[in-house]
Amino acid sequence: MGERSAEAANRVRRDGHDLGAGLLLQLNDAHQLVAFADRTLAAVRQHDLQRGTQLLATLRAFVDSRLNRNETARKLSVHPNTVSQRLRRIESLAHIDLSDPAVVVEVSAALLLLDVAEGTEMN
Protein backbone atom coordinates (compact mmCIF):
# COMPACT_ATOMS: atom_id res chain seq x y z
CA MET A 1 0.00 0.00 0.00
CA GLY A 2 1.36 3.41 -0.96
CA GLU A 3 2.14 6.09 1.59
CA ARG A 4 -0.83 8.27 0.54
CA SER A 5 -3.20 5.29 0.62
CA ALA A 6 -2.04 4.33 4.10
CA GLU A 7 -2.39 7.95 5.21
CA ALA A 8 -5.92 8.13 3.81
CA ALA A 9 -6.89 4.85 5.46
CA ASN A 10 -5.53 6.05 8.79
CA ARG A 11 -7.36 9.36 8.43
CA VAL A 12 -10.60 7.57 7.64
CA ARG A 13 -10.24 5.36 10.73
CA ARG A 14 -9.07 8.23 12.94
CA ASP A 15 -11.95 10.48 11.93
CA GLY A 16 -14.47 7.69 12.46
CA HIS A 17 -15.40 7.64 8.77
CA ASP A 18 -15.03 3.90 8.48
CA LEU A 19 -16.04 2.56 5.07
CA GLY A 20 -16.02 -0.98 6.47
CA ALA A 21 -18.63 -3.50 7.48
CA GLY A 22 -20.70 -1.03 9.50
CA LEU A 23 -21.51 1.06 6.45
CA LEU A 24 -21.99 -1.96 4.22
CA LEU A 25 -24.63 -3.25 6.63
CA GLN A 26 -26.52 0.02 6.16
CA LEU A 27 -26.79 -0.08 2.37
CA ASN A 28 -30.57 -0.38 2.61
CA ASP A 29 -30.80 2.72 4.83
CA ALA A 30 -30.74 5.73 2.53
CA HIS A 31 -30.65 8.17 5.45
CA GLN A 32 -27.44 6.62 6.80
CA LEU A 33 -25.83 6.67 3.35
CA VAL A 34 -26.68 10.34 2.83
CA ALA A 35 -25.45 11.16 6.34
CA PHE A 36 -22.15 9.47 5.55
CA ALA A 37 -21.82 11.27 2.19
CA ASP A 38 -22.72 14.56 3.83
CA ARG A 39 -19.62 14.34 6.02
CA THR A 40 -17.81 15.35 2.84
CA LEU A 41 -20.41 17.01 0.62
CA ALA A 42 -23.09 18.58 2.85
CA ALA A 43 -22.01 22.17 2.19
CA VAL A 44 -21.97 21.58 -1.57
CA ARG A 45 -25.41 19.93 -1.53
CA GLN A 46 -26.81 22.77 0.60
CA HIS A 47 -25.34 25.39 -1.72
CA ASP A 48 -26.98 23.72 -4.73
CA LEU A 49 -30.35 23.52 -2.95
CA GLN A 50 -30.30 27.08 -1.68
CA ARG A 51 -28.93 28.76 -4.79
CA GLY A 52 -30.00 26.50 -7.62
CA THR A 53 -26.40 25.87 -8.66
CA GLN A 54 -24.97 22.76 -10.27
CA LEU A 55 -21.86 22.24 -8.16
CA LEU A 56 -22.57 18.62 -7.30
CA ALA A 57 -23.23 17.83 -10.97
CA THR A 58 -19.96 19.54 -11.85
CA LEU A 59 -18.10 17.54 -9.22
CA ARG A 60 -19.65 14.30 -10.46
CA ALA A 61 -18.73 15.11 -14.08
CA PHE A 62 -15.20 16.01 -12.98
CA VAL A 63 -14.73 12.68 -11.19
CA ASP A 64 -16.34 10.79 -14.08
CA SER A 65 -13.96 12.57 -16.47
CA ARG A 66 -10.94 11.34 -14.50
CA LEU A 67 -10.26 14.86 -13.16
CA ASN A 68 -9.92 16.31 -16.65
CA ARG A 69 -11.29 19.86 -16.63
CA ASN A 70 -11.55 20.13 -20.40
CA GLU A 71 -13.50 16.87 -20.66
CA THR A 72 -15.71 18.00 -17.78
CA ALA A 73 -16.41 21.27 -19.60
CA ARG A 74 -17.28 19.37 -22.78
CA LYS A 75 -19.68 17.07 -20.89
CA LEU A 76 -21.38 20.02 -19.20
CA SER A 77 -21.34 22.26 -22.29
CA VAL A 78 -19.57 25.06 -20.42
CA HIS A 79 -16.21 26.79 -20.77
CA PRO A 80 -13.25 25.14 -18.98
CA ASN A 81 -12.82 28.34 -16.93
CA THR A 82 -16.36 27.84 -15.63
CA VAL A 83 -15.43 24.34 -14.50
CA SER A 84 -12.33 25.70 -12.76
CA GLN A 85 -14.39 28.37 -10.99
CA ARG A 86 -16.96 25.82 -9.86
CA LEU A 87 -14.27 23.44 -8.59
CA ARG A 88 -12.65 26.25 -6.58
CA ARG A 89 -16.05 27.01 -5.08
CA ILE A 90 -16.56 23.34 -4.21
CA GLU A 91 -13.14 23.19 -2.56
CA SER A 92 -13.94 26.31 -0.58
CA LEU A 93 -17.37 25.14 0.55
CA ALA A 94 -16.30 21.59 1.46
CA HIS A 95 -12.85 22.56 2.78
CA ILE A 96 -11.19 20.02 0.49
CA ASP A 97 -8.29 19.95 -1.96
CA LEU A 98 -9.21 18.12 -5.15
CA SER A 99 -5.53 17.80 -6.06
CA ASP A 100 -5.12 15.39 -3.11
CA PRO A 101 -5.71 11.79 -4.27
CA ALA A 102 -7.04 10.79 -0.84
CA VAL A 103 -9.66 13.54 -1.07
CA VAL A 104 -10.66 12.41 -4.55
CA VAL A 105 -11.22 8.89 -3.18
CA GLU A 106 -13.32 10.31 -0.34
CA VAL A 107 -15.37 12.45 -2.74
CA SER A 108 -15.83 9.52 -5.14
CA ALA A 109 -17.09 7.36 -2.27
CA ALA A 110 -19.48 10.09 -1.15
CA LEU A 111 -20.87 10.47 -4.68
CA LEU A 112 -21.31 6.71 -4.95
CA LEU A 113 -23.16 6.61 -1.64
CA LEU A 114 -25.47 9.37 -2.80
CA ASP A 115 -26.19 7.34 -5.94
CA VAL A 116 -26.97 4.24 -3.87
CA ALA A 117 -29.15 6.27 -1.50
CA GLU A 118 -31.05 7.74 -4.44
CA GLY A 119 -31.87 4.22 -5.57
CA THR A 120 -33.02 3.26 -2.06
CA GLU A 121 -36.41 4.37 -0.79
CA MET A 122 -36.04 7.09 1.84
CA ASN A 123 -38.55 6.47 4.67
PDB file of C-alpha atoms in Angstrom:
ATOM      1  CA  MET A   1       0.000   0.000   0.000  1.00  0.00           C
ATOM      2  CA  GLY A   2       1.358   3.410  -0.962  1.00  0.00           C
ATOM      3  CA  GLU A   3       2.141   6.088   1.591  1.00  0.00           C
ATOM      4  CA  ARG A   4      -0.825   8.267   0.544  1.00  0.00           C
ATOM      5  CA  SER A   5      -3.198   5.286   0.619  1.00  0.00           C
ATOM      6  CA  ALA A   6      -2.044   4.331   4.099  1.00  0.00           C
ATOM      7  CA  GLU A   7      -2.390   7.946   5.211  1.00  0.00           C
ATOM      8  CA  ALA A   8      -5.924   8.128   3.805  1.00  0.00           C
ATOM      9  CA  ALA A   9      -6.892   4.849   5.462  1.00  0.00           C
ATOM     10  CA  ASN A  10      -5.534   6.048   8.793  1.00  0.00           C
ATOM     11  CA  ARG A  11      -7.358   9.358   8.434  1.00  0.00           C
ATOM     12  CA  VAL A  12     -10.605   7.568   7.638  1.00  0.00           C
ATOM     13  CA  ARG A  13     -10.245   5.360  10.726  1.00  0.00           C
ATOM     14  CA  ARG A  14      -9.073   8.225  12.940  1.00  0.00           C
ATOM     15  CA  ASP A  15     -11.954  10.483  11.930  1.00  0.00           C
ATOM     16  CA  GLY A  16     -14.468   7.693  12.463  1.00  0.00           C
ATOM     17  CA  HIS A  17     -15.399   7.641   8.773  1.00  0.00           C
ATOM     18  CA  ASP A  18     -15.027   3.905   8.476  1.00  0.00           C
ATOM     19  CA  LEU A  19     -16.039   2.563   5.069  1.00  0.00           C
ATOM     20  CA  GLY A  20     -16.022  -0.977   6.469  1.00  0.00           C
ATOM     21  CA  ALA A  21     -18.633  -3.497   7.475  1.00  0.00           C
ATOM     22  CA  GLY A  22     -20.704  -1.026   9.496  1.00  0.00           C
ATOM     23  CA  LEU A  23     -21.509   1.060   6.450  1.00  0.00           C
ATOM     24  CA  LEU A  24     -21.992  -1.961   4.222  1.00  0.00           C
ATOM     25  CA  LEU A  25     -24.629  -3.249   6.631  1.00  0.00           C
ATOM     26  CA  GLN A  26     -26.524   0.020   6.164  1.00  0.00           C
ATOM     27  CA  LEU A  27     -26.788  -0.082   2.371  1.00  0.00           C
ATOM     28  CA  ASN A  28     -30.566  -0.384   2.609  1.00  0.00           C
ATOM     29  CA  ASP A  29     -30.797   2.715   4.831  1.00  0.00           C
ATOM     30  CA  ALA A  30     -30.740   5.733   2.527  1.00  0.00           C
ATOM     31  CA  HIS A  31     -30.651   8.168   5.447  1.00  0.00           C
ATOM     32  CA  GLN A  32     -27.438   6.624   6.797  1.00  0.00           C
ATOM     33  CA  LEU A  33     -25.829   6.670   3.349  1.00  0.00           C
ATOM     34  CA  VAL A  34     -26.680  10.339   2.834  1.00  0.00           C
ATOM     35  CA  ALA A  35     -25.446  11.162   6.344  1.00  0.00           C
ATOM     36  CA  PHE A  36     -22.148   9.474   5.554  1.00  0.00           C
ATOM     37  CA  ALA A  37     -21.824  11.266   2.186  1.00  0.00           C
ATOM     38  CA  ASP A  38     -22.721  14.563   3.828  1.00  0.00           C
ATOM     39  CA  ARG A  39     -19.625  14.341   6.017  1.00  0.00           C
ATOM     40  CA  THR A  40     -17.811  15.350   2.840  1.00  0.00           C
ATOM     41  CA  LEU A  41     -20.414  17.010   0.615  1.00  0.00           C
ATOM     42  CA  ALA A  42     -23.090  18.585   2.846  1.00  0.00           C
ATOM     43  CA  ALA A  43     -22.013  22.169   2.188  1.00  0.00           C
ATOM     44  CA  VAL A  44     -21.968  21.581  -1.573  1.00  0.00           C
ATOM     45  CA  ARG A  45     -25.408  19.930  -1.526  1.00  0.00           C
ATOM     46  CA  GLN A  46     -26.814  22.766   0.602  1.00  0.00           C
ATOM     47  CA  HIS A  47     -25.341  25.386  -1.722  1.00  0.00           C
ATOM     48  CA  ASP A  48     -26.983  23.724  -4.728  1.00  0.00           C
ATOM     49  CA  LEU A  49     -30.352  23.519  -2.950  1.00  0.00           C
ATOM     50  CA  GLN A  50     -30.299  27.083  -1.677  1.00  0.00           C
ATOM     51  CA  ARG A  51     -28.930  28.763  -4.788  1.00  0.00           C
ATOM     52  CA  GLY A  52     -29.998  26.503  -7.620  1.00  0.00           C
ATOM     53  CA  THR A  53     -26.395  25.874  -8.662  1.00  0.00           C
ATOM     54  CA  GLN A  54     -24.967  22.759 -10.274  1.00  0.00           C
ATOM     55  CA  LEU A  55     -21.856  22.244  -8.163  1.00  0.00           C
ATOM     56  CA  LEU A  56     -22.575  18.617  -7.304  1.00  0.00           C
ATOM     57  CA  ALA A  57     -23.233  17.828 -10.973  1.00  0.00           C
ATOM     58  CA  THR A  58     -19.964  19.545 -11.853  1.00  0.00           C
ATOM     59  CA  LEU A  59     -18.097  17.539  -9.224  1.00  0.00           C
ATOM     60  CA  ARG A  60     -19.650  14.303 -10.455  1.00  0.00           C
ATOM     61  CA  ALA A  61     -18.735  15.113 -14.079  1.00  0.00           C
ATOM     62  CA  PHE A  62     -15.198  16.015 -12.980  1.00  0.00           C
ATOM     63  CA  VAL A  63     -14.730  12.685 -11.186  1.00  0.00           C
ATOM     64  CA  ASP A  64     -16.344  10.792 -14.076  1.00  0.00           C
ATOM     65  CA  SER A  65     -13.959  12.575 -16.473  1.00  0.00           C
ATOM     66  CA  ARG A  66     -10.935  11.341 -14.500  1.00  0.00           C
ATOM     67  CA  LEU A  67     -10.257  14.860 -13.165  1.00  0.00           C
ATOM     68  CA  ASN A  68      -9.916  16.311 -16.650  1.00  0.00           C
ATOM     69  CA  ARG A  69     -11.290  19.861 -16.630  1.00  0.00           C
ATOM     70  CA  ASN A  70     -11.555  20.128 -20.401  1.00  0.00           C
ATOM     71  CA  GLU A  71     -13.496  16.871 -20.656  1.00  0.00           C
ATOM     72  CA  THR A  72     -15.708  18.005 -17.783  1.00  0.00           C
ATOM     73  CA  ALA A  73     -16.414  21.265 -19.600  1.00  0.00           C
ATOM     74  CA  ARG A  74     -17.281  19.367 -22.778  1.00  0.00           C
ATOM     75  CA  LYS A  75     -19.676  17.068 -20.895  1.00  0.00           C
ATOM     76  CA  LEU A  76     -21.377  20.017 -19.202  1.00  0.00           C
ATOM     77  CA  SER A  77     -21.341  22.260 -22.290  1.00  0.00           C
ATOM     78  CA  VAL A  78     -19.569  25.058 -20.419  1.00  0.00           C
ATOM     79  CA  HIS A  79     -16.215  26.787 -20.769  1.00  0.00           C
ATOM     80  CA  PRO A  80     -13.249  25.143 -18.981  1.00  0.00           C
ATOM     81  CA  ASN A  81     -12.821  28.335 -16.929  1.00  0.00           C
ATOM     82  CA  THR A  82     -16.364  27.838 -15.631  1.00  0.00           C
ATOM     83  CA  VAL A  83     -15.425  24.340 -14.502  1.00  0.00           C
ATOM     84  CA  SER A  84     -12.329  25.701 -12.756  1.00  0.00           C
ATOM     85  CA  GLN A  85     -14.385  28.371 -10.990  1.00  0.00           C
ATOM     86  CA  ARG A  86     -16.960  25.816  -9.856  1.00  0.00           C
ATOM     87  CA  LEU A  87     -14.270  23.445  -8.592  1.00  0.00           C
ATOM     88  CA  ARG A  88     -12.652  26.246  -6.579  1.00  0.00           C
ATOM     89  CA  ARG A  89     -16.052  27.011  -5.083  1.00  0.00           C
ATOM     90  CA  ILE A  90     -16.556  23.336  -4.214  1.00  0.00           C
ATOM     91  CA  GLU A  91     -13.136  23.192  -2.562  1.00  0.00           C
ATOM     92  CA  SER A  92     -13.943  26.312  -0.577  1.00  0.00           C
ATOM     93  CA  LEU A  93     -17.371  25.136   0.548  1.00  0.00           C
ATOM     94  CA  ALA A  94     -16.301  21.592   1.455  1.00  0.00           C
ATOM     95  CA  HIS A  95     -12.852  22.555   2.780  1.00  0.00           C
ATOM     96  CA  ILE A  96     -11.194  20.022   0.494  1.00  0.00           C
ATOM     97  CA  ASP A  97      -8.294  19.947  -1.956  1.00  0.00           C
ATOM     98  CA  LEU A  98      -9.207  18.116  -5.154  1.00  0.00           C
ATOM     99  CA  SER A  99      -5.527  17.796  -6.063  1.00  0.00           C
ATOM    100  CA  ASP A 100      -5.117  15.391  -3.112  1.00  0.00           C
ATOM    101  CA  PRO A 101      -5.710  11.788  -4.273  1.00  0.00           C
ATOM    102  CA  ALA A 102      -7.042  10.787  -0.840  1.00  0.00           C
ATOM    103  CA  VAL A 103      -9.655  13.539  -1.066  1.00  0.00           C
ATOM    104  CA  VAL A 104     -10.665  12.412  -4.548  1.00  0.00           C
ATOM    105  CA  VAL A 105     -11.224   8.891  -3.179  1.00  0.00           C
ATOM    106  CA  GLU A 106     -13.319  10.312  -0.337  1.00  0.00           C
ATOM    107  CA  VAL A 107     -15.368  12.453  -2.741  1.00  0.00           C
ATOM    108  CA  SER A 108     -15.827   9.521  -5.137  1.00  0.00           C
ATOM    109  CA  ALA A 109     -17.089   7.363  -2.273  1.00  0.00           C
ATOM    110  CA  ALA A 110     -19.483  10.095  -1.148  1.00  0.00           C
ATOM    111  CA  LEU A 111     -20.871  10.468  -4.680  1.00  0.00           C
ATOM    112  CA  LEU A 112     -21.310   6.708  -4.954  1.00  0.00           C
ATOM    113  CA  LEU A 113     -23.159   6.606  -1.635  1.00  0.00           C
ATOM    114  CA  LEU A 114     -25.472   9.373  -2.799  1.00  0.00           C
ATOM    115  CA  ASP A 115     -26.193   7.342  -5.945  1.00  0.00           C
ATOM    116  CA  VAL A 116     -26.968   4.239  -3.867  1.00  0.00           C
ATOM    117  CA  ALA A 117     -29.149   6.272  -1.499  1.00  0.00           C
ATOM    118  CA  GLU A 118     -31.046   7.738  -4.440  1.00  0.00           C
ATOM    119  CA  GLY A 119     -31.873   4.221  -5.567  1.00  0.00           C
ATOM    120  CA  THR A 120     -33.021   3.259  -2.060  1.00  0.00           C
ATOM    121  CA  GLU A 121     -36.406   4.368  -0.792  1.00  0.00           C
ATOM    122  CA  MET A 122     -36.038   7.091   1.843  1.00  0.00           C
ATOM    123  CA  ASN A 123     -38.547   6.475   4.667  1.00  0.00           C
TER     124      ASN A 123
END
